[in-house]
Amino acid sequence: MESYISEDIHLHCELSRSSGKVRWFKDGQVVEESHKLQLISEGPYRRLSILKGTANDGGEYVCETDGDSVFFQLTVKDPPVRIISPSESELELTHLASERLELSCEISKGEAPIQWFRDGLEVKEGPNLKLEVNGTQRRLIIPIATVDDTGEYVCDTKDDSVAFLVTVTEPPVKLSRPQNMPEKLEGYAGEPIILETTMSRPNSEVKWRLNGRELVESSKVTMIVDGLIHRLTIHSPTPEDSGKYTCDVIDDKIDFQIKVSEPPVKILRRSGIKTELKFLVSDDIVLECELSRANVGAKWYKDNCPVEGDERYCEEEEGAFRSLVILNAGLEDSGKYFLDVGDDNICYDVLVEEPPVKIVGNSNELEYQEMMAGDDLILACEVSRVNAPVQWYCNERLLTVDSRTCIESYGTLRKIIVSNMQSSDSGKYMCDAVDDKMICLVRIQEPPVTFLNKEDDIVVTGYEAESVTLTSYVSKENAIVRWLKDWTPIEGDRFQARMEGHKRTFTIEPLKRSDAGEYTCDINTDQIHFSLLVKEMRIKFVRPLQDMVAHANGMVTLRCDLCKPKADVQWLRNGVEVVPSRRYSIRADGAERSLTIHRLTREDAGEYSCESKDDRTVARLRVELPRVVEFLTELHNTTVLEGEDATFKCVVSPDDVQLVWLMDNEPISLGDRFQTTQNGLCHTLVIKKCQMLDCSKITAEAEGQISKATLKVQEAQVMFMKKAEAVMAEEFGEATLEAEISIETGEVQWMRQGVVIQAGPRHTLAQNGCKRSLTIHNLTISDRGTYRCETLHDRTQVKLNVEPRKICIRKALTDQETFERETASFEVELSHTDVEGIWQKNGIRVKPNNQWRVSSNGLVHSLTLSNLTLEDTGTIAFSAEGVRTSARLTVKETPVSILKTLSDVRVEEDFPATLECEFSRQIIEVRWFKNGKELKAGKNCRIYSMGRKRFCQIMQCSRADSGTYTCDTGELNTSCLLEVYGKSTLPQF
């Protein structure tokens, strides 16, 4: 017997009886049992087992009993090299050209050599053929297979082999549409149409068809091949060229839906058409344009109204040209003319104007005039129309009628007169008649500036310490002059030069003796001279006498001040010198001079003057009898109640006396409460709405005479004016209790159950005039009862009823339906704010989290559920203080949609085909149908899914597999056409 290395070897023999004994020998030597050799006895059977045999285990083995023996000739050799995978001895493989071809075998012994053969010839490794060894794996790889690589490939060991029948075919030709090439195209007649497709490989025959009819190249149709790009050009299409264009190869085709329309009517050379036109009265107006087609209707409009033909309006058509002619145009023909041709339009702005105004005899040359300042300018011209308006300009400034300018118009004559021309009036004068202009340049010459008051010699006398002013007048207001003393410019703070119109003044203040001399006023073109004489300082009064009034038998002093202490004066009364005596005292005290008259009589009244040699001052003295002020009627003490008015009256003589009112020796400030009046000798003080604080002494003072009285204010009783009404309020709200008292200043206190209520967070005390109020906030049931409002003299009570608040639902919950992963919001609007509510789902209170959000805003309570699932379907309820509302939340599965439909497949016989579509959800049950009959997975039909995609794979297509395949979810489906063609239909190249 034979065995292989590493295999277990078993030698068997059978005895005639079970109890028989045997001995085993190898090559004459007794075999002893060991870990490698096992001697086994099972009934009448005896076995020698050699574990993992080696070549040394070969030899002659004998099983010997008493009287009998069995011989085994054992040979142990290396095992054969076997091909483990593939298990078939022959495989048929089909590959597409340009794909990677890989043939793989797994052998039983990693270090065993093998050979690859193709069509009986051993293959060698090269650029396009690689042989790889990886452990027990042996591979033949052709990186880019071609049709020439078709043949029988054999992987051969010395003991085993496997054959691969490889067929390499060209891949089916596929067509693709450029990204910028839509399936449907629209164009206009005459515009070229270019269709392009890209082939998956070159050298394939392409046919272009229109509505199934094959197209051939002509002057109108051009077919161009540029590598993989096939291009069809229709140079000048017409509407008859519309239809379905098909680019067809053996394995694929692409359709283009082309629509060729007549081009819209256009107005040609629009940029060259003038749309803003001007015409003169009696001209013929011609509006004309050219259309892109001749057989098109056109309609003319003027100011949105259709133009009706008459003897003046004429519409003309000549081929593609359209025109409107208006004869003998008038001003009324101005307006917007509109031509409508359906797809296009054009608008003309037509302006009909009067003929241009002309200036008669205008040579268009500049005229020049020169004149002296002060002359009058007269410009005149004649225009071509009586009603022609003109405007006059001076240096581009519009001239209007004013005190110097007179503009006149007589028939066709236009005239302007500018009086008293000045040098600033020089410039360009223009008569603008809109369409014509006349220009005259006028230059005004200024006369030399001269002094108007010039005399041979002007002598001016001034006095020391006083001021003196030298005055001159120039012929021109803006003339600049210089003042000189002894022909030297004058500077200093005492000198001031002024300009005022034509007047020029020079003032020196104060004068000094050194200021005497010759002064000159110079204006370049003329001079004027002054001789200034400065005399000794004059004695003048710096403080004059003041008029005085004195009483008979009294004394009065008249005072005045001189400019210096040492100077003589003379006092006069009514022009007669006053001589000092016992009644008249004349005194000198420094610069002050005074006259005092004692024991005045009425004869002392009159005009008094004090005279120096250079000045005098005068005052009048009036002597009156002494003034007697007395109270004819004194003030009387007055007592009033709080809140009443108090009146004080007195009669004082004379009526022009100055009376002052005082309260506790303080002057009274008059206003709304303190008012005074006078009627002749009667003086009145009224104090409005007396208060307790007004108790005081009232004094009337009249030029030293005084009258006093006492004001007493008695406290008034504060009474309630009307009975308070009961108040109804709601729990948690607020209630205001009101009472009205007789005096605004009265004080009240609010009480409940004998306890005074103080202002605090829950109680607000307020007053407004005579009204007093108590407001209770955040009412509770315990706040109901009787409240009392008291003064010192009266009381009233108010009953407060507090009812439990009645919560009601203004806006209840409504049922909602939504889809998975969406958000649902529920809102409840209550009748009250600050109400605590409870949300429940299926009777269980909702606890807010990331998915369930509870909120409230005033009257509105909200529950928002996000990222919903099907398990969130249920009843949502809201309850609060005895009210409840509920609604049903229904969460539905997201509707299934088809993201990728099935595509038609065309495949060669015996090749696999895969149908693929994609849905919007992963978990979805589908069924596959062929021609309406459900498909089941089998050996040749594999049905599986990957994520959202669903596949139906036919492993080896036959003609019978052709048909319509449908993938159906129960709610929607998608179908495609599988076409299996025979090998004989492959194109030959």
XYZ file of C-alpha atoms in Angstrom, residues 14 178 210 262 321 424 495 517 604 683 726 742 758 790 807 826 860 871 945 948 956 971:
22
model
C -9.273 -9.418 11.362
C -22.426 67.178 -22.706
C -34.900 62.931 -37.445
C -40.128 81.720 -36.550
C -40.338 99.260 -44.106
C -18.474 147.126 -11.466
C -5.743 158.463 16.811
C 0.122 171.427 13.521
C -37.024 179.553 46.374
C -56.550 148.641 49.651
C -69.265 97.975 47.485
C -64.774 117.732 52.029
C -50.172 100.876 56.348
C -61.922 107.568 59.062
C -59.955 80.279 34.728
C -49.150 72.912 21.007
C -50.187 81.557 26.317
C -43.677 56.252 19.371
C -30.359 45.725 -0.789
C -31.417 52.834 0.562
C -26.207 35.202 -16.858
C -47.374 52.762 -2.775
